[in-house]
Amino acid sequence: MEKKLDVICLGAAIVDIPLQPVSRDIFDIESYPVDRIAMTVGGDAMNEATIISRLGHKTGIISCVGDDAAGNFILESCAKDHIDYEGIKMDPNIDTSMNVGLVTADGERTFVTNRNGSLWKTNIEHVDFDKMRQAKILSLASIFNNPLLDGKTLVKIFKEAKKAGMTICADMIKPRLGETLDDIREALSYVDYFFPNFEEACLMTGETEEEKVADVLYGCGVKNVIMKIGKRGCYIRNADGAMIVPAAKGITAIDTIGAGDNFASGFITGLLDGKDLKECGIYANCTAAVSVQYVGATTGVKNKQMVEDMLAKYREDYK
């Protein structure tokens, strides 16, 4: 079938309320002033869809929200950023998940979340397979983020994606319910590009060295392991071997919320732009570098030119 979309992002669409900057003694102060309190869209799939759309590609999203003010806020944001949101199901029986993000001055963060919201309730009944098949790439924004989209469910979804000739990308977070690598091993065998960060991957594999961690994940059948290694950049492992793509230089992070989502968005954009694997890694690093200089997951990358400017600086720094 003709592909109407370049990529469709499957996962969470929520509302974030970032508070920045806060210190660890916040509860010792009766009235704690911060620079800004504002409602923003968030969630892994929402972040990716927003950034990839701004980077110039036809993007859709598959998710679930409640029939409430926060849910409508998400739909309005999709329309503003030209995201196809026909794949978002509005369920009147659940509340749209909202996260309060506590961000320290050096960019570290923790979240206060609602365990009864849409993020925890999204299941395979909310997945619009007809809409999914309209895209060239399926991005499962984060394995483990929606607990009801477990390993067996992901296998069903990924099989349908492969039948439709789709490339599959996936990120991950730390397991929420004690899941192990064995729980997702079969699902990983369908993944073409996998974007774990090093710390998460260490926990999943039981290894502590980059090479061994990547080898274990590659051994699960992942075609290309694209492991984020923080300020060092990313470690890529595939059938041709391994390489490190260094991060952008001279970046002062003020908020790391959504950095991984921006990295994945940059990498997927590179794929859609026809870049080779190393260039995709560079583009991903540059997209993340723009993101962490702003508060909020989707605040930094406003358009493709911002990433292109970072890319030009990157090439100059590594000349």
Short mmCIF file of C-alpha atoms in Angstrom, two decimals:
data_model
loop_
_atom_site.label_atom_id
_atom_site.label_comp_id
_atom_site.label_asym_id
_atom_site.label_seq_id
_atom_site.Cartn_x
_atom_site.Cartn_y
_atom_site.Cartn_z
CA MET A 1 0.00 0.00 0.00
CA GLU A 2 1.02 3.60 -0.54
CA LYS A 3 2.64 5.10 2.55
CA LYS A 4 0.95 8.34 3.52
CA LEU A 5 3.25 8.91 6.49
CA ASP A 6 7.01 8.79 6.90
CA VAL A 7 6.88 7.63 10.51
CA ILE A 8 4.29 6.82 13.14
CA CYS A 9 5.17 6.99 16.83
CA LEU A 10 3.53 4.53 19.24
CA GLY A 11 3.49 5.16 22.96
CA ALA A 12 2.65 7.80 25.52
CA ALA A 13 1.06 11.19 24.93
CA ILE A 14 0.79 13.02 28.23
CA VAL A 15 0.98 16.48 29.76
CA ASP A 16 4.18 17.57 31.49
CA ILE A 17 4.44 20.29 34.12
CA PRO A 18 8.17 20.96 34.54
CA LEU A 19 9.34 22.85 37.63
CA GLN A 20 12.81 24.33 37.25
CA PRO A 21 15.10 24.88 39.04
CA VAL A 22 14.43 23.02 42.27
CA SER A 23 16.84 21.79 44.94
CA ARG A 24 16.65 18.68 47.06
CA ASP A 25 15.43 20.67 50.08
CA ILE A 26 12.19 21.68 48.33
CA PHE A 27 10.05 20.10 51.05
CA ASP A 28 11.82 22.09 53.77
CA ILE A 29 10.52 25.37 52.34
CA GLU A 30 6.88 26.38 52.80
CA SER A 31 6.59 28.39 49.57
CA TYR A 32 9.13 27.41 46.91
CA PRO A 33 9.63 29.87 44.02
CA VAL A 34 10.65 28.59 40.58
CA ASP A 35 11.33 30.48 37.37
CA ARG A 36 8.30 29.13 35.50
CA ILE A 37 5.38 26.73 35.83
CA ALA A 38 3.67 25.85 32.54
CA MET A 39 1.80 22.97 30.97
CA THR A 40 3.54 21.32 28.01
CA VAL A 41 2.90 18.19 25.98
CA GLY A 42 5.09 15.22 26.82
CA GLY A 43 5.35 11.49 26.70
CA ASP A 44 7.79 9.57 24.55
CA ALA A 45 5.60 9.17 21.44
CA MET A 46 4.34 12.74 21.65
CA ASN A 47 7.86 14.10 21.98
CA GLU A 48 9.16 12.08 19.05
CA ALA A 49 6.22 12.90 16.80
CA THR A 50 6.56 16.61 17.58
CA ILE A 51 10.28 16.78 16.89
CA ILE A 52 10.24 14.61 13.74
CA SER A 53 7.40 16.71 12.34
CA ARG A 54 9.34 19.91 13.02
CA LEU A 55 12.33 18.34 11.27
CA GLY A 56 10.31 18.12 8.10
CA HIS A 57 8.68 14.68 7.85
CA LYS A 58 5.07 13.49 7.71
CA THR A 59 4.45 12.15 11.16
CA GLY A 60 1.61 10.37 12.93
CA ILE A 61 1.02 9.16 16.46
CA ILE A 62 -0.75 6.19 18.03
CA SER A 63 -1.66 6.66 21.65
CA CYS A 64 -4.51 6.93 24.13
CA VAL A 65 -5.74 9.92 26.12
CA GLY A 66 -8.73 10.68 28.30
CA ASP A 67 -11.72 12.74 27.25
CA ASP A 68 -10.60 15.67 29.38
CA ALA A 69 -8.85 19.04 29.23
CA ALA A 70 -5.38 17.50 29.16
CA GLY A 71 -6.39 15.15 26.34
CA ASN A 72 -7.76 18.01 24.27
CA PHE A 73 -4.59 20.00 24.96
CA ILE A 74 -2.60 17.14 23.39
CA LEU A 75 -4.82 17.03 20.29
CA GLU A 76 -4.48 20.80 19.88
CA SER A 77 -0.71 20.50 20.12
CA CYS A 78 -0.71 17.77 17.45
CA ALA A 79 -2.70 20.01 15.12
CA LYS A 80 -0.32 22.91 15.76
CA ASP A 81 2.71 20.79 14.86
CA HIS A 82 1.02 19.15 11.84
CA ILE A 83 0.98 15.67 13.41
CA ASP A 84 -1.61 13.19 12.14
CA TYR A 85 -3.48 12.30 15.34
CA GLU A 86 -6.17 10.03 13.93
CA GLY A 87 -4.37 7.22 15.76
CA ILE A 88 -4.98 8.80 19.17
CA LYS A 89 -7.96 7.16 20.86
CA MET A 90 -9.84 9.32 23.35
CA ASP A 91 -11.11 6.99 26.07
CA PRO A 92 -13.79 8.55 28.32
CA ASN A 93 -13.12 5.96 31.02
CA ILE A 94 -9.56 7.04 31.84
CA ASP A 95 -7.71 10.23 32.76
CA THR A 96 -4.95 11.63 30.58
CA SER A 97 -1.66 11.03 32.37
CA MET A 98 0.11 14.09 33.73
CA ASN A 99 3.71 14.25 34.96
CA VAL A 100 5.20 16.86 37.26
CA GLY A 101 8.91 17.08 36.47
CA LEU A 102 11.27 18.33 39.17
CA VAL A 103 14.41 19.63 37.45
CA THR A 104 17.56 20.65 39.33
CA ALA A 105 19.83 23.49 38.27
CA ASP A 106 22.28 21.06 36.65
CA GLY A 107 19.57 19.46 34.51
CA GLU A 108 18.86 16.28 36.47
CA ARG A 109 15.23 15.40 37.00
CA THR A 110 12.64 13.19 38.67
CA PHE A 111 8.95 12.76 37.86
CA VAL A 112 5.79 12.64 39.94
CA THR A 113 3.37 10.48 37.96
CA ASN A 114 -0.20 9.19 38.03
CA ARG A 115 -0.27 5.38 38.06
CA ASN A 116 -3.96 5.33 37.12
CA GLY A 117 -3.68 7.53 34.04
CA SER A 118 -3.63 6.80 30.31
CA LEU A 119 0.04 5.86 30.25
CA TRP A 120 -0.67 2.89 32.52
CA LYS A 121 -3.96 1.97 30.83
CA THR A 122 -2.92 2.00 27.14
CA ASN A 123 -3.24 -1.52 25.68
CA ILE A 124 -3.39 -3.28 22.32
CA GLU A 125 -7.08 -2.30 21.94
CA HIS A 126 -5.91 1.29 21.61
CA VAL A 127 -3.52 0.47 18.73
CA ASP A 128 -4.91 1.50 15.33
CA PHE A 129 -3.27 -1.03 13.02
CA ASP A 130 -4.75 0.47 9.87
CA LYS A 131 -3.22 3.83 10.74
CA MET A 132 0.09 2.17 11.67
CA ARG A 133 0.39 0.51 8.26
CA GLN A 134 0.24 3.92 6.55
CA ALA A 135 3.80 4.74 7.66
CA LYS A 136 7.24 3.72 6.44
CA ILE A 137 8.72 3.58 9.94
CA LEU A 138 7.18 2.46 13.23
CA SER A 139 8.84 4.01 16.28
CA LEU A 140 7.94 2.23 19.52
CA ALA A 141 8.86 5.23 21.59
CA SER A 142 9.80 3.34 24.78
CA ILE A 143 9.63 -0.32 25.68
CA PHE A 144 8.28 -0.65 29.28
CA ASN A 145 6.78 2.87 29.36
CA ASN A 146 3.24 1.59 28.73
CA PRO A 147 3.22 -1.51 30.98
CA LEU A 148 0.26 -3.14 29.20
CA LEU A 149 2.21 -3.08 25.94
CA ASP A 150 4.33 -5.96 27.23
CA GLY A 151 6.75 -8.17 25.35
CA LYS A 152 4.11 -10.54 23.95
CA THR A 153 1.95 -7.62 22.86
CA LEU A 154 4.91 -5.95 21.15
CA VAL A 155 5.58 -9.14 19.20
CA LYS A 156 2.02 -8.99 17.83
CA ILE A 157 2.44 -5.32 16.91
CA PHE A 158 5.87 -5.78 15.36
CA LYS A 159 4.72 -8.77 13.28
CA GLU A 160 1.97 -6.62 11.77
CA ALA A 161 4.47 -3.84 11.11
CA LYS A 162 6.82 -6.21 9.30
CA LYS A 163 3.94 -7.59 7.21
CA ALA A 164 3.37 -4.00 6.10
CA GLY A 165 7.03 -3.63 5.12
CA MET A 166 7.84 -1.19 7.93
CA THR A 167 11.19 -0.41 9.48
CA ILE A 168 10.97 -0.72 13.28
CA CYS A 169 12.75 1.59 15.71
CA ALA A 170 12.46 1.35 19.49
CA ASP A 171 13.73 3.07 22.60
CA MET A 172 13.35 1.87 26.17
CA ILE A 173 13.15 3.02 29.78
CA LYS A 174 13.93 1.14 32.98
CA PRO A 175 11.40 -1.65 33.60
CA ARG A 176 8.43 -0.51 35.67
CA LEU A 177 7.24 -3.94 36.82
CA GLY A 178 10.44 -5.94 37.18
CA GLU A 179 10.54 -7.07 33.57
CA THR A 180 13.74 -8.72 32.32
CA LEU A 181 15.55 -8.99 29.01
CA ASP A 182 13.92 -12.38 28.46
CA ASP A 183 10.49 -10.71 28.54
CA ILE A 184 11.35 -8.63 25.47
CA ARG A 185 13.91 -10.83 23.74
CA GLU A 186 11.52 -12.01 21.00
CA ALA A 187 10.21 -8.48 20.44
CA LEU A 188 13.76 -7.18 20.05
CA SER A 189 14.38 -9.65 17.23
CA TYR A 190 12.05 -7.56 15.03
CA VAL A 191 13.77 -4.23 15.82
CA ASP A 192 15.94 -2.61 13.14
CA TYR A 193 17.24 0.30 15.27
CA PHE A 194 17.28 0.13 19.09
CA PHE A 195 18.09 3.25 21.18
CA PRO A 196 18.71 2.29 24.85
CA ASN A 197 20.88 4.44 27.06
CA PHE A 198 23.90 2.81 28.63
CA GLU A 199 22.63 2.70 32.21
CA GLU A 200 19.32 1.11 31.20
CA ALA A 201 21.09 -1.37 28.96
CA CYS A 202 23.47 -2.35 31.76
CA LEU A 203 20.53 -3.16 34.01
CA MET A 204 18.87 -5.24 31.30
CA THR A 205 21.95 -7.20 30.25
CA GLY A 206 23.82 -7.52 33.54
CA GLU A 207 26.96 -6.27 31.80
CA THR A 208 28.92 -3.12 32.62
CA GLU A 209 31.22 -2.65 29.62
CA GLU A 210 29.90 -0.90 26.52
CA GLU A 211 31.13 -3.56 24.13
CA LYS A 212 29.63 -6.44 26.11
CA VAL A 213 26.33 -4.63 26.70
CA ALA A 214 25.93 -3.90 23.00
CA ASP A 215 26.91 -7.46 22.07
CA VAL A 216 24.21 -8.93 24.31
CA LEU A 217 21.54 -6.70 22.76
CA TYR A 218 22.80 -7.44 19.26
CA GLY A 219 22.61 -11.12 20.16
CA CYS A 220 18.86 -10.71 20.75
CA GLY A 221 18.44 -10.11 17.03
CA VAL A 222 18.49 -6.33 16.96
CA LYS A 223 19.85 -5.27 13.57
CA ASN A 224 21.48 -2.05 14.81
CA VAL A 225 22.13 -1.25 18.48
CA ILE A 226 22.39 2.54 18.89
CA MET A 227 23.33 2.97 22.55
CA LYS A 228 23.34 6.44 24.06
CA ILE A 229 26.44 6.96 26.21
CA GLY A 230 25.73 10.43 27.61
CA LYS A 231 28.29 13.17 27.08
CA ARG A 232 30.42 10.79 24.99
CA GLY A 233 27.79 10.42 22.26
CA CYS A 234 26.50 7.04 21.05
CA TYR A 235 27.89 3.52 20.60
CA ILE A 236 26.74 1.74 17.46
CA ARG A 237 26.91 -2.05 17.02
CA ASN A 238 25.72 -4.03 14.00
CA ALA A 239 26.90 -6.79 11.65
CA ASP A 240 29.77 -4.59 10.43
CA GLY A 241 31.22 -4.15 13.94
CA ALA A 242 31.13 -1.25 16.41
CA MET A 243 31.94 2.46 16.50
CA ILE A 244 31.49 5.46 18.76
CA VAL A 245 29.96 8.62 17.32
CA PRO A 246 31.08 11.47 19.60
CA ALA A 247 28.68 13.98 21.10
CA ALA A 248 28.52 17.67 20.23
CA LYS A 249 31.14 19.72 22.06
CA GLY A 250 30.67 22.72 24.34
CA ILE A 251 27.08 22.01 25.39
CA THR A 252 25.80 23.16 28.79
CA ALA A 253 22.70 21.16 29.65
CA ILE A 254 20.01 22.94 31.64
CA ASP A 255 17.31 20.26 31.27
CA THR A 256 17.75 16.66 30.14
CA ILE A 257 14.01 15.87 30.03
CA GLY A 258 13.31 14.34 26.63
CA ALA A 259 16.95 14.21 25.54
CA GLY A 260 16.58 10.55 24.60
CA ASP A 261 13.39 11.23 22.68
CA ASN A 262 15.14 14.00 20.77
CA PHE A 263 18.07 11.69 20.05
CA ALA A 264 15.73 9.05 18.61
CA SER A 265 13.89 11.74 16.62
CA GLY A 266 17.16 12.97 15.14
CA PHE A 267 18.27 9.47 14.23
CA ILE A 268 14.94 8.62 12.58
CA THR A 269 15.09 11.91 10.68
CA GLY A 270 18.55 10.94 9.47
CA LEU A 271 17.18 7.63 8.21
CA LEU A 272 14.36 9.39 6.38
CA ASP A 273 16.86 11.85 4.90
CA GLY A 274 18.87 8.94 3.49
CA LYS A 275 21.93 9.41 5.73
CA ASP A 276 24.29 6.52 6.49
CA LEU A 277 24.54 5.05 9.98
CA LYS A 278 27.33 7.31 11.26
CA GLU A 279 25.66 10.44 9.87
CA CYS A 280 22.38 9.38 11.52
CA GLY A 281 24.28 9.13 14.81
CA ILE A 282 25.77 12.59 14.34
CA TYR A 283 22.37 14.06 13.50
CA ALA A 284 20.87 12.37 16.57
CA ASN A 285 23.62 13.76 18.81
CA CYS A 286 23.08 17.26 17.41
CA THR A 287 19.31 17.09 17.89
CA ALA A 288 19.77 16.05 21.52
CA ALA A 289 22.37 18.80 22.00
CA VAL A 290 19.87 21.45 20.93
CA SER A 291 17.19 19.97 23.18
CA VAL A 292 19.12 19.95 26.47
CA GLN A 293 19.81 23.68 26.27
CA TYR A 294 16.11 24.45 26.85
CA VAL A 295 13.62 23.57 29.57
CA GLY A 296 11.12 20.99 28.34
CA ALA A 297 11.33 18.06 25.97
CA THR A 298 9.94 19.82 22.89
CA THR A 299 10.88 23.42 23.65
CA GLY A 300 14.36 23.39 22.14
CA VAL A 301 14.05 22.02 18.62
CA LYS A 302 11.65 24.45 16.98
CA ASN A 303 12.67 23.74 13.37
CA LYS A 304 15.16 21.87 11.20
CA GLN A 305 17.44 24.89 10.85
CA MET A 306 18.32 24.78 14.56
CA VAL A 307 19.67 21.24 14.16
CA GLU A 308 21.40 22.12 10.90
CA ASP A 309 23.16 25.00 12.68
CA MET A 310 24.27 22.63 15.45
CA LEU A 311 25.42 20.18 12.78
CA ALA A 312 27.56 22.88 11.14
CA LYS A 313 29.16 23.65 14.51
CA TYR A 314 29.71 19.92 15.08
CA ARG A 315 31.55 19.55 11.78
CA GLU A 316 33.69 22.59 12.54
CA ASP A 317 34.58 21.25 16.01
CA TYR A 318 35.58 17.86 14.59
CA LYS A 319 37.35 19.17 11.49
#
